[in-house]
Structure formats: structure tokens, C-alpha cells
PDB file of C-alpha atoms and ligand atoms in Angstrom:
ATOM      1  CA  UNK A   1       2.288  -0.348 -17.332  1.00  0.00           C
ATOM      2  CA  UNK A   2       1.345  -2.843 -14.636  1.00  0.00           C
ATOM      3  CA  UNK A   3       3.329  -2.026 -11.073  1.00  0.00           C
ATOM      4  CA  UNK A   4       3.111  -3.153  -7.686  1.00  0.00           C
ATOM      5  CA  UNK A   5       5.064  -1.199  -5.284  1.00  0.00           C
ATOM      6  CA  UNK A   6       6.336  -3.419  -2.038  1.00  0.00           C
ATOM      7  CA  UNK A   7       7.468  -2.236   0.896  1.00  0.00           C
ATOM      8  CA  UNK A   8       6.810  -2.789   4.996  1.00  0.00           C
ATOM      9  CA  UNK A   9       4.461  -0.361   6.474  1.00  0.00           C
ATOM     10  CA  UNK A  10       5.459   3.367   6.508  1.00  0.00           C
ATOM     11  CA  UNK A  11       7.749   2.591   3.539  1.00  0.00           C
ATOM     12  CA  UNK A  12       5.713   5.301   1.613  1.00  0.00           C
ATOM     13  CA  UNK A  13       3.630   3.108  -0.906  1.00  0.00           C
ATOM     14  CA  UNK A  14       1.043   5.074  -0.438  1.00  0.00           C
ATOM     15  CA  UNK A  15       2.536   8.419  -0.827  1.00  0.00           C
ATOM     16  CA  UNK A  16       4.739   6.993  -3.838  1.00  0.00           C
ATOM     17  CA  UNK A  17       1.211   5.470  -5.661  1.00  0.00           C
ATOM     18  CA  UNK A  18      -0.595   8.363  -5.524  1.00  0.00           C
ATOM     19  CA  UNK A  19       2.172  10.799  -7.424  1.00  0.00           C
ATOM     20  CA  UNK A  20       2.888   7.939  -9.655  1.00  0.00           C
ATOM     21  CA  UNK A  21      -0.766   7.626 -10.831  1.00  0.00           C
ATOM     22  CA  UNK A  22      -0.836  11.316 -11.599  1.00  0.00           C
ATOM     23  CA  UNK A  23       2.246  11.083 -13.382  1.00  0.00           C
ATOM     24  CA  UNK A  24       1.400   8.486 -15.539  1.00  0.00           C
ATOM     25  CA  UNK A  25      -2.129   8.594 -15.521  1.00  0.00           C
ATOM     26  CA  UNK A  26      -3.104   5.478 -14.098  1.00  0.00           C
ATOM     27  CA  UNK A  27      -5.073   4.133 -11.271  1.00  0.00           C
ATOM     28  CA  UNK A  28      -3.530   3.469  -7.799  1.00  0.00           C
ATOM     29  CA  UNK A  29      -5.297   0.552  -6.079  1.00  0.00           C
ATOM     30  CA  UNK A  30      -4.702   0.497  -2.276  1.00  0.00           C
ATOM     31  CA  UNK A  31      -6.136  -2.734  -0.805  1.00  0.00           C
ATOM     32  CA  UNK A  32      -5.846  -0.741   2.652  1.00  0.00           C
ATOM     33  CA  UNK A  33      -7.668   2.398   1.625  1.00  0.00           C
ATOM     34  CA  UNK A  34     -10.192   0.251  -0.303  1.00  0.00           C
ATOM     35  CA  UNK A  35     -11.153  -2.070   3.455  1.00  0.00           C
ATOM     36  CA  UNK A  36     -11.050   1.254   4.767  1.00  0.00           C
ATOM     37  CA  UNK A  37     -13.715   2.572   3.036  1.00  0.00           C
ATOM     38  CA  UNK A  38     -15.696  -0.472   3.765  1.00  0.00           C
ATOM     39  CA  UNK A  39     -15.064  -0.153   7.250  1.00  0.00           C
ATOM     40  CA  UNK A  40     -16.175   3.290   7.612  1.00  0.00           C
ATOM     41  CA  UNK A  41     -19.305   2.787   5.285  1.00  0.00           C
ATOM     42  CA  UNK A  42     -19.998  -0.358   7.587  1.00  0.00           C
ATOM     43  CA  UNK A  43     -20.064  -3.080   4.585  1.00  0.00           C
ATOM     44  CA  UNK A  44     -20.302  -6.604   5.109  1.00  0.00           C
ATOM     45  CA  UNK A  45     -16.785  -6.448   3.757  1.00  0.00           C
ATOM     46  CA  UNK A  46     -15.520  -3.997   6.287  1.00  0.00           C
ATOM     47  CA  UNK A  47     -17.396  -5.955   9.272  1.00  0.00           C
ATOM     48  CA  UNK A  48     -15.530  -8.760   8.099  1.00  0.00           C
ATOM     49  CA  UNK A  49     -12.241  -6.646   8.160  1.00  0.00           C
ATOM     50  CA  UNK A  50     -12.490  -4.713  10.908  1.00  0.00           C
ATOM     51  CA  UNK A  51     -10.816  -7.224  13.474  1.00  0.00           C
ATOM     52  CA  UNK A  52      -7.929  -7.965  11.656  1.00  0.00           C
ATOM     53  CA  UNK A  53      -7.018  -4.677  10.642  1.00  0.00           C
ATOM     54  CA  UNK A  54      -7.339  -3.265  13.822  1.00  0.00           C
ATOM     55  CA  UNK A  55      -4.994  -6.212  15.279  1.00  0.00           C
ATOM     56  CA  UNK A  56      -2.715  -5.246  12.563  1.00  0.00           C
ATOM     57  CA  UNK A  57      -2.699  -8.636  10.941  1.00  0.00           C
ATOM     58  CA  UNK A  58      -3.610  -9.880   7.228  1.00  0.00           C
ATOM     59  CA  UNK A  59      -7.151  -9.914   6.321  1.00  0.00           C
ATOM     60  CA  UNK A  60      -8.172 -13.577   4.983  1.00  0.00           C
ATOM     61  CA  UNK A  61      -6.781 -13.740   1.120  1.00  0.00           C
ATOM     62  CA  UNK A  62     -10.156 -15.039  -0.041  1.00  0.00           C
ATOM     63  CA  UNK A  63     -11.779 -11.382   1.057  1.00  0.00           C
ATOM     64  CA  UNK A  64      -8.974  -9.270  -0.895  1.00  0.00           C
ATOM     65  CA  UNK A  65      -8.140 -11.533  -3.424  1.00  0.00           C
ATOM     66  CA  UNK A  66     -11.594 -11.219  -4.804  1.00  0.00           C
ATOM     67  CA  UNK A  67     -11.906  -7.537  -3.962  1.00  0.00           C
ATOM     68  CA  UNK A  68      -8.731  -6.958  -6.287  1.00  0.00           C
ATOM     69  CA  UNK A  69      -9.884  -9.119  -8.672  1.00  0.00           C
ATOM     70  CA  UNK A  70     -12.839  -7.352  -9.060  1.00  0.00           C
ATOM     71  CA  UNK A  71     -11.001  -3.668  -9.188  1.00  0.00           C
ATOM     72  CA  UNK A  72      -8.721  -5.109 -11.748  1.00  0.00           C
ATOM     73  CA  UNK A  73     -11.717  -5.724 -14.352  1.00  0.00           C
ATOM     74  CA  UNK A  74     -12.519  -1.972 -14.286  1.00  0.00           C
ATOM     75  CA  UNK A  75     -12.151   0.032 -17.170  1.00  0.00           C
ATOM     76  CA  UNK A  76      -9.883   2.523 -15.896  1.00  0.00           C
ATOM     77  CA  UNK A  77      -7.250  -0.268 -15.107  1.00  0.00           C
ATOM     78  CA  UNK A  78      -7.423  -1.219 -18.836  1.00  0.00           C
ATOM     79  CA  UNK A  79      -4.018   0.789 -19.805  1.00  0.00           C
ATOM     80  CA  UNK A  80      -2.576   0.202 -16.359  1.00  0.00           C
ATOM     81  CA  UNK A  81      -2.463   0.067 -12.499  1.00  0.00           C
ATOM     82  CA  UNK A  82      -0.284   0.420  -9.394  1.00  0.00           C
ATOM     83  CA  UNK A  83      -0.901  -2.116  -6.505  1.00  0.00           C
ATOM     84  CA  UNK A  84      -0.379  -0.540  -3.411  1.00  0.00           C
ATOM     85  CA  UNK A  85      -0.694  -3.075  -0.102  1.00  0.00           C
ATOM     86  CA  UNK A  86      -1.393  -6.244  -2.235  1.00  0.00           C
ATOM     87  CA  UNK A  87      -0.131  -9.089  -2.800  1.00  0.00           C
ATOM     88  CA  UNK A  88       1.251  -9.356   0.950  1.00  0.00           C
ATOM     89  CA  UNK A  89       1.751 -12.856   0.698  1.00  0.00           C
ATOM     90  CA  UNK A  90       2.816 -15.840  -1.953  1.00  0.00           C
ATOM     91  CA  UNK A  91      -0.837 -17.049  -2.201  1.00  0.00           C
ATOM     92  CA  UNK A  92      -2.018 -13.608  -2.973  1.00  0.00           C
ATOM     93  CA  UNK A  93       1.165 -13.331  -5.508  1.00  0.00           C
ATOM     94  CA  UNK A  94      -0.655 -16.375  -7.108  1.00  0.00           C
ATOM     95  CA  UNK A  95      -3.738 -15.368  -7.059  1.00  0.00           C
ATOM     96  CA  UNK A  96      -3.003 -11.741  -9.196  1.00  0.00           C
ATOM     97  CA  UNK A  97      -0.763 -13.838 -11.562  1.00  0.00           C
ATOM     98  CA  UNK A  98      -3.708 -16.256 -12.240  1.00  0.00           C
ATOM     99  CA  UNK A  99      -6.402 -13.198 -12.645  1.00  0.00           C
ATOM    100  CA  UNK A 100      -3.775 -11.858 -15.013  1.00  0.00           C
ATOM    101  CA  UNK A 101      -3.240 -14.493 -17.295  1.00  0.00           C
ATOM    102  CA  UNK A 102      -7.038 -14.418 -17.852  1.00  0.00           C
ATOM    103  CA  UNK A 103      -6.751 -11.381 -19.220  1.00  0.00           C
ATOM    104  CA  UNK A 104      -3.236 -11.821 -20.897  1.00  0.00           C
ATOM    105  CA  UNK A 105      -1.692  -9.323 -18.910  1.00  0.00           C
ATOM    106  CA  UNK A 106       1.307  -9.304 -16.753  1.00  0.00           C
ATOM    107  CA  UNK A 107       2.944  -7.213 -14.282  1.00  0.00           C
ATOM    108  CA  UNK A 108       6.122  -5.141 -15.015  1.00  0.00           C
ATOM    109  CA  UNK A 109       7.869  -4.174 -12.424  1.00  0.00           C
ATOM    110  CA  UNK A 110       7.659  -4.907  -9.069  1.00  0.00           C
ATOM    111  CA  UNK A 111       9.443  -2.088  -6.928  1.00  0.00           C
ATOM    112  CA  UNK A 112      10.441  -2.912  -3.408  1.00  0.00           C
ATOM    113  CA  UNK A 113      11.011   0.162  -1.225  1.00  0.00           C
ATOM    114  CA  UNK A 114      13.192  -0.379   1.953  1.00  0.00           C
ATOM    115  CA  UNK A 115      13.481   1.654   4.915  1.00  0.00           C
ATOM    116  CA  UNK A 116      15.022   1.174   8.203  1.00  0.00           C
ATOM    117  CA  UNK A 117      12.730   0.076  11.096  1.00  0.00           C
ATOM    118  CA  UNK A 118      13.243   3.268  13.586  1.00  0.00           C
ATOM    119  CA  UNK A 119      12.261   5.312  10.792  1.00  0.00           C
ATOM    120  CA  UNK A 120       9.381   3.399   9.801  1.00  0.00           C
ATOM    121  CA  UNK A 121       7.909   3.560  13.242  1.00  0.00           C
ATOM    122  CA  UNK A 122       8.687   7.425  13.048  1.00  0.00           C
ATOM    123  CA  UNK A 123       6.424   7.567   9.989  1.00  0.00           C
ATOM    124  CA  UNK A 124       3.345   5.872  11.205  1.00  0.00           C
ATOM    125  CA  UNK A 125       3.208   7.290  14.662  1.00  0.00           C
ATOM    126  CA  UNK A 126       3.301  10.605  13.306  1.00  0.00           C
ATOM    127  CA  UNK A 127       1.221   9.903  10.371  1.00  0.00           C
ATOM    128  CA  UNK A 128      -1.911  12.140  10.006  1.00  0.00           C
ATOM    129  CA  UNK A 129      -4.705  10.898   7.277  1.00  0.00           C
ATOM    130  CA  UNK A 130      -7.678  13.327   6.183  1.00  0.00           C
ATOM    131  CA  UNK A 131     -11.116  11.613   7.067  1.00  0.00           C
ATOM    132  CA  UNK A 132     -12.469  13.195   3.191  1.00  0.00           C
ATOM    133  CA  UNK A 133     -10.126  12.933   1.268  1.00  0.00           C
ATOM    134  CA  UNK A 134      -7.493  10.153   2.330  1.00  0.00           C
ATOM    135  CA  UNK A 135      -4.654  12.794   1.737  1.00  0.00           C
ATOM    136  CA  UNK A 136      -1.458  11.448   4.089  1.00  0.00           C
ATOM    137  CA  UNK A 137       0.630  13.933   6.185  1.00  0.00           C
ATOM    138  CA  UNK A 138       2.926  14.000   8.860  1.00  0.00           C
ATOM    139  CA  UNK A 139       3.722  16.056  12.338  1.00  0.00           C
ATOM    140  CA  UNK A 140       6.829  16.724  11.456  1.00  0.00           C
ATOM    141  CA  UNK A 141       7.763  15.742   8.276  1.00  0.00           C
ATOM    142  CA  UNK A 142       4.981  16.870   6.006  1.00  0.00           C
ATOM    143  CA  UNK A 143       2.559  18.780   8.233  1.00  0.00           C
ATOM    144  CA  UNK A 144      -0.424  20.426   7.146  1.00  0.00           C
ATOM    145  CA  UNK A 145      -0.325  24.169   6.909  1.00  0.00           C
ATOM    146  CA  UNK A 146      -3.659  24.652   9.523  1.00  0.00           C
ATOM    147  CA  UNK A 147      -2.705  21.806  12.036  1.00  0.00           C
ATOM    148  CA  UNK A 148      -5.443  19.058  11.684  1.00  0.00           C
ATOM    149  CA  UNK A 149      -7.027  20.356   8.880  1.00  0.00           C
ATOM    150  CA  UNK A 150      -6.252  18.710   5.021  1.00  0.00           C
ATOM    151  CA  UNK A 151      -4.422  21.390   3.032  1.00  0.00           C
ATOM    152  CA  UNK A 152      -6.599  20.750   0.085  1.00  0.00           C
ATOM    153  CA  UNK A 153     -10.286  20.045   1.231  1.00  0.00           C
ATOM    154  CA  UNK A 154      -9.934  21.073   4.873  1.00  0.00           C
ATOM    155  CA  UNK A 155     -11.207  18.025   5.936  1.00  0.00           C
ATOM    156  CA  UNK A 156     -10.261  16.490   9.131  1.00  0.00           C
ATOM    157  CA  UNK A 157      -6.676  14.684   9.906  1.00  0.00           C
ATOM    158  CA  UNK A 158      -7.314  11.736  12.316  1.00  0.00           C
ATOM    159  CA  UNK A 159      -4.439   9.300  13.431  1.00  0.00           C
ATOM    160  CA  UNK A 160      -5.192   5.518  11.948  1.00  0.00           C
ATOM    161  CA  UNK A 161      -6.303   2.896  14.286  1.00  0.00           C
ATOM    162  CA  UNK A 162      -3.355   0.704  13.535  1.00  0.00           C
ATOM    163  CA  UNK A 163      -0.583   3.601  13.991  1.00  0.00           C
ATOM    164  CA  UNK A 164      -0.822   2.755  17.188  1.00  0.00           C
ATOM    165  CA  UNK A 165       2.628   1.583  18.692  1.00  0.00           C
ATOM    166  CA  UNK A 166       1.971  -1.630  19.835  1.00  0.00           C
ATOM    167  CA  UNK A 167      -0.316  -2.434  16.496  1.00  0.00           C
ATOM    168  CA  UNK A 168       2.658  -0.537  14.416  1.00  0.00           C
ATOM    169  CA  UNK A 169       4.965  -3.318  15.790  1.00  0.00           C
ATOM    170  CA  UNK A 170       2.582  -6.165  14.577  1.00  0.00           C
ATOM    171  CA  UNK A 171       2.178  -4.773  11.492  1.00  0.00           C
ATOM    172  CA  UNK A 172       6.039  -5.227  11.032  1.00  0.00           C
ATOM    173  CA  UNK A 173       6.279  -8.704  12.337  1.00  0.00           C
ATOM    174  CA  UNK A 174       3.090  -9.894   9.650  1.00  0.00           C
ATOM    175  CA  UNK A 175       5.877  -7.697   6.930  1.00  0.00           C
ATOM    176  CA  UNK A 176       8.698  -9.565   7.540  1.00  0.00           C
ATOM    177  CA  UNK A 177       7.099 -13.145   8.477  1.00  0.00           C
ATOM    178  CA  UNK A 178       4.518 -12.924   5.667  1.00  0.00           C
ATOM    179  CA  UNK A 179       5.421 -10.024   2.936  1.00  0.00           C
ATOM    180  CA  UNK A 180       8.590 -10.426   2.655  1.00  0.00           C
ATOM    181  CA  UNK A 181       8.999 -13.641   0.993  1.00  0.00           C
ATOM    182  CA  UNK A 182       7.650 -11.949  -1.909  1.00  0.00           C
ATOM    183  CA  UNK A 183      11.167 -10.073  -2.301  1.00  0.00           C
ATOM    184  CA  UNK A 184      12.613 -13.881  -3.508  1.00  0.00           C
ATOM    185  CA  UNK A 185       9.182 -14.616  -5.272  1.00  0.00           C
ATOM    186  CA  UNK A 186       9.461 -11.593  -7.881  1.00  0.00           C
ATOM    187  CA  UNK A 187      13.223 -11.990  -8.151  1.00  0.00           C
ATOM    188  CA  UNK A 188      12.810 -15.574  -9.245  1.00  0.00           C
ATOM    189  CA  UNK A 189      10.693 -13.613 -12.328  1.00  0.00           C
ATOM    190  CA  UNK A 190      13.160 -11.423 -12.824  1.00  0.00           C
ATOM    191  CA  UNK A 191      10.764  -8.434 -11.798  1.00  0.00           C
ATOM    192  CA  UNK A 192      11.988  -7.365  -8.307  1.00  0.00           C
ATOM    193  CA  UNK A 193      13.545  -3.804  -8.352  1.00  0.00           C
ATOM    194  CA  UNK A 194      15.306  -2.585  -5.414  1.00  0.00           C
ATOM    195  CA  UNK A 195      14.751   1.223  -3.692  1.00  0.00           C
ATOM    196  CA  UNK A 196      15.968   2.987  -1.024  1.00  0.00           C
ATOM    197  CA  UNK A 197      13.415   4.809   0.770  1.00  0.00           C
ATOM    198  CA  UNK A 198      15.262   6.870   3.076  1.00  0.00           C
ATOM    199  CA  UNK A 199      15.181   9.828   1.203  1.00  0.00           C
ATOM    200  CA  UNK A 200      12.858  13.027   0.428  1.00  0.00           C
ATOM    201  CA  UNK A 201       9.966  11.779  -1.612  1.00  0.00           C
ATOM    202  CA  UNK A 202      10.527  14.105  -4.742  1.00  0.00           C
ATOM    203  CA  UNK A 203      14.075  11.853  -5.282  1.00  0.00           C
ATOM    204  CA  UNK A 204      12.198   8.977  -3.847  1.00  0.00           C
ATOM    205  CA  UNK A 205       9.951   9.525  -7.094  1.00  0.00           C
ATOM    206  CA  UNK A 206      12.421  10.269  -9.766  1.00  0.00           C
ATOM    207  CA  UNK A 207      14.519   7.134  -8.456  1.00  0.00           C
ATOM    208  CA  UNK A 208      11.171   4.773  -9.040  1.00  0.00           C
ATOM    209  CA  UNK A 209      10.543   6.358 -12.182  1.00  0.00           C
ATOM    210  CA  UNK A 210      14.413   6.009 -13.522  1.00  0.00           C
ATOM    211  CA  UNK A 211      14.295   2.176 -12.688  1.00  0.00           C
ATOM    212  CA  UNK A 212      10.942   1.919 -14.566  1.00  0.00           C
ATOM    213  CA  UNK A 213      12.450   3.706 -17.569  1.00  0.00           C
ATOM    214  CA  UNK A 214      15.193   0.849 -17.617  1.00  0.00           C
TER     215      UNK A 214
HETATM  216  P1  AP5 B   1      -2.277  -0.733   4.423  1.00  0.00           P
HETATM  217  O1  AP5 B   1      -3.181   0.433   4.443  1.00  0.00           O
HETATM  218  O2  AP5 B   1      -1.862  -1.318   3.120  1.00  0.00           O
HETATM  219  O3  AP5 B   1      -1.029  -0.331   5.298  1.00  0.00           O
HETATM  220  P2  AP5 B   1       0.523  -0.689   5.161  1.00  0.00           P
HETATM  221  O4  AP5 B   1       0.967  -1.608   4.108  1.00  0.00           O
HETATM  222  O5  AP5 B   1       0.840  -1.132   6.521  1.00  0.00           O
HETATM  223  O6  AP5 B   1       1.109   0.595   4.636  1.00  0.00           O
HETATM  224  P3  AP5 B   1       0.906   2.020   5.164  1.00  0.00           P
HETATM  225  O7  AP5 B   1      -0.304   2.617   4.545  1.00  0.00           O
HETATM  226  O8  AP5 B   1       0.929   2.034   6.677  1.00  0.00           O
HETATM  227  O9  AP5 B   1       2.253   2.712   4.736  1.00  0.00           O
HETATM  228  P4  AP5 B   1       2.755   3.221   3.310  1.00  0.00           P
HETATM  229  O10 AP5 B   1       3.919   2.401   2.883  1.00  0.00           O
HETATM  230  O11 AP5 B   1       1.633   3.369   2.339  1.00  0.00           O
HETATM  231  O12 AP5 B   1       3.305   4.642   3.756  1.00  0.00           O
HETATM  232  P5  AP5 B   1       2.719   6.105   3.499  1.00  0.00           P
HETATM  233  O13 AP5 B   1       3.003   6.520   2.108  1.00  0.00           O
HETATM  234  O14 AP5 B   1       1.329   6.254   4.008  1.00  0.00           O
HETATM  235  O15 AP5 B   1      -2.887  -1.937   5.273  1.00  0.00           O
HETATM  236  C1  AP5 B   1      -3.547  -1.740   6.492  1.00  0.00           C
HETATM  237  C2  AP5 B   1      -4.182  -3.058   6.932  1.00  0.00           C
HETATM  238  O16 AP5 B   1      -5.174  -3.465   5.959  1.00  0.00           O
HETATM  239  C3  AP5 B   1      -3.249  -4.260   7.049  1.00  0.00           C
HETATM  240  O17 AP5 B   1      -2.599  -4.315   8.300  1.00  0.00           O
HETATM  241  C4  AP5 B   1      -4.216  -5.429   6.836  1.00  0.00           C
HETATM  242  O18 AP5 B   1      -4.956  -5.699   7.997  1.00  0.00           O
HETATM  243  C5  AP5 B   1      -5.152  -4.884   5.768  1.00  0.00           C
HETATM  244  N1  AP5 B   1      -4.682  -5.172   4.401  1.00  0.00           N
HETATM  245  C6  AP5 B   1      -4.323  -4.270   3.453  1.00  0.00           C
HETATM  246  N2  AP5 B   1      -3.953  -4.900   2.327  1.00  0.00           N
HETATM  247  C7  AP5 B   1      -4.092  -6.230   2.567  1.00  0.00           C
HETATM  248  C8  AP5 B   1      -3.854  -7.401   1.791  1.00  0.00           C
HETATM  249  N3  AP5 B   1      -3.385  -7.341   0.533  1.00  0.00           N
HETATM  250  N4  AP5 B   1      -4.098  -8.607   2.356  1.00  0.00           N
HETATM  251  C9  AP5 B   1      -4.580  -8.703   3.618  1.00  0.00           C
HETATM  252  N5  AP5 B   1      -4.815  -7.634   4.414  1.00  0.00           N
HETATM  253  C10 AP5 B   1      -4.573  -6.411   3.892  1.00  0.00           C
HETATM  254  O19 AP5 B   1       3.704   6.936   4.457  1.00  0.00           O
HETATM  255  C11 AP5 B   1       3.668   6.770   5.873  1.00  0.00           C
HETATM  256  C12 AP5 B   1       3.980   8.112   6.548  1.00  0.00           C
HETATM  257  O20 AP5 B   1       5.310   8.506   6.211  1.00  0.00           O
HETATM  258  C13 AP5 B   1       3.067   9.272   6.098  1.00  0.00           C
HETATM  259  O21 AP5 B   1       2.846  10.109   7.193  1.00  0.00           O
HETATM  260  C14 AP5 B   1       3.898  10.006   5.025  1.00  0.00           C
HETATM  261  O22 AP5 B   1       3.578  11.382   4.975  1.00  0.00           O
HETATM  262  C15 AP5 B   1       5.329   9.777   5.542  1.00  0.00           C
HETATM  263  N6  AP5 B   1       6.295   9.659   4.440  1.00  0.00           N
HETATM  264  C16 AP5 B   1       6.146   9.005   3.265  1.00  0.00           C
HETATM  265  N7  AP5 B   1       7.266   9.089   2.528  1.00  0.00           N
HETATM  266  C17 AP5 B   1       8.159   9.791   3.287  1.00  0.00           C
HETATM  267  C18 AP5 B   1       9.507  10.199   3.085  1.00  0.00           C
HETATM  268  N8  AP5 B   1      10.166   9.902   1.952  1.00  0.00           N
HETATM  269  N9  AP5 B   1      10.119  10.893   4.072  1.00  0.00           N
HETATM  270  C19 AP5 B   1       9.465  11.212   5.226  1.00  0.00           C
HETATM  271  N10 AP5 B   1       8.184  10.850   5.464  1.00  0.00           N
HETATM  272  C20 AP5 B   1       7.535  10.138   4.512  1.00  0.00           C
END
């Protein structure tokens, strides 16, 4: 099963992706963890990246596109894969549908989780990532049990560069000016499944998975 879960910052793609890809046993590929790795290890890929993530705007598509191309071709994507951040705009929609057809292979669903905007900005500011692991957590709605430590590798929580305010709001304006478009694109295939994301993310869960199952 080939998904890519859609959604404006804070929507809970990542949070979503990761129990998903336990559940059914395939990989979650977040283009944002993935430049974040490559940022901290210093890559020419995360030099590249730095700037624009830390502005809060797109990175150029010919840097992710070929990064997700490249992910894609990995064994462990062979029965499967969850796109978590990516495609964020038409030409990167393109792009995946064109790697795709290379390999015959197609994407399934496309699940678009909405959120309101106050609550969004709730999530981000209070997010809390661990520095080892990449675990996500939140002051006050999923805090750790030893503040600023990760409950399972007791690595270190940091807040994300762009969870700043003023970055969080830029991050929304790229969503709706440059993301969002992709709502229309995936309907047009008959693909585009709609979620709300307001709720607790056990039922946020079981409603992706119930859609899927349709
Ligand atoms: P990226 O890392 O992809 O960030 P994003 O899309 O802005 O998404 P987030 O990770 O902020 O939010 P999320 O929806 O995953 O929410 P989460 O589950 O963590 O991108 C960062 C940057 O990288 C971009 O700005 C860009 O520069 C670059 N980039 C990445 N992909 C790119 C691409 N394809 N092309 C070009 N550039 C790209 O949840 C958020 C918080 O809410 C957490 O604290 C969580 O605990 C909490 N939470 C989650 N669910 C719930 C719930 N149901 N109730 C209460 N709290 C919840």
C-alpha cells in the first residue's frame, strides 16, 4: 500500500506516519526528518537546505525530488511506503507520479488531514522533538514523563528551529499558497480522502485506517 498523508504543518503527519508504519509494517518517509538529518550531519544536502528551512519556506524541488526518488528505490519500500511532507507542491506531485510509473507503481490513497489554524499553531509552539531519536512530544498535550528527556531513549527534547512563531506563520502561508493545490490535484484522480484532525490521535488513527480499508 502506497500512501501519502497531506496536511499543513502541525496537522500530525508525522505522528500519524510513524504508528501507521508500525501498524502495517511499512516505511514512513519524512522529507523533513530526512533534510534534517542532513542538516545536523552537515551534508552538502543539508548546507543546501539549511536556509530555506530555517525561513520556513520550500526547499528547491530538484533537491527533494531526487532525494525521494532515491528513498523510493530502496528495498524496504518494495511492499509499500507512507510519504510524510512530500509532494508539497504540483511539480513535486509530478515528479513522484513519473518515478512511479517507472516502476509500475501507483499511489493509493492520498489522506488529507485538516485542522484548524489556532490549533495548529498550538501544536508546533509546544512541540518538543528528541535530538536521538526524532520521537515528537508536546508541553501539554503529550509531555514526556521526565520533562526534556525522550521517554524511550532519554535523549534530549529540543524545540525545532522553525516552531518558532513568526517561522510557524510562514510555514502556513507556503501550506496554503503552495500545498494546498494538491487537495484539487488528487481529487481530480479520484485519490483524495478527507480527515478531521481535531481529535485524540488513537481515533485520529483508527479513522485513517477505516478510510484505507474502504
Ligand atoms: P516538515 O518536517 O515536513 O514539517 P511540516 O510539514 O511543516 O510538518 P510538521 O512536522 O511541522 O508537522 P506534522 O504534521 O508532522 O505534525 P506532528 O505529527 O509533528 O518540513 C519542515 C521543512 O522542511 C519545510 O518547511 C521545508 O523547508 C522542508 N521540506 C520538507 N519537505 C519538503 C518538500 N517536500 N519540499 C520542499 N521542502 C520540504 O505534530 C505536531 C505536534 O502536535 C507534536 O507536538 C505532536 O505531539 C502534536 N500532535 C499531533 N497529533 C496531535 C493530536 N491529535 N492532538 C494533539 N496534539 C497532537
Amino acid at each position: 500500500m502506497n500512501l501519502i498523508l497531506l496536511g499543513p504543518p502541525g496537522a500530525g503527519k508525522g505522528t500519524q506516519s510513524k504508528l501507521l508504519s508500525e501498524r502495517f509494517n511499512i516505511p514512513q518517509i519524512s522529507t523533513g526528518d530526512i533534510l534534517r538529518e542532513n542538516v545536523r550531519d552537515n551534508t552538502p544536502l543539508g548546507q543546501k537546505a539549511k536556509d530555506y528551512m530555517d525561513r520556513g519556506v520550500l526547499v528547491p524541488d530538484e533537491l527533494v525530488v531526487k532525494m525521494v526518488s532515491e528513498r523510493l528505490n530502496e528495498n524496504d519500500c518494495s511492499l509499500g511506503f507512507i510519504l510524510d511532507g512530500f509532494p508539497r507542491n504540483i511539480e513535486q506531485a509530478m515528479a513522484l507520479e513519473e518515478t512511479l510509473e517507472q516502476d509500475a507503481k501507483r499511489i493509493d490513497h492520498v489522506i488529507g488531514i485538516e485542522v484548524e489554524t489556532e490549533e495548529l499553531i498550538k501544536r508546533l509552539s509546544g512541540r518538543r522533538v528528541c535530538k536521538r531519536c526524532g520521537a515528537a512530544y508536546h508541553v501539554t498535550f503529550n509531555p514526556p514523563s521526565k520533562e526534556g528527556l525522550c521517554d524511550s531513549c532519554s535523549g534530549e527534547l529540543y524545540q525545532r528551529d522553525d516552531d518558532k512563531e513568526e517561522t510557524i506563520v510562514e510555514r502556513l502561508r507556503v501550506y496554503d499558497e503552495q500545498t494546498l493545490p494538491l487537495v484539487e490535484f488528487y481529487k481530480e484522480r479520484g485519490l483524495f480522502r478527507k480527515i478531521d484532525g481535531a481529535g485524540g490521535v488513537e481515533d485520529i488513527t483508527s479513522l485513517i485506517v477505516g478510510v484505507i480499508g474502504k
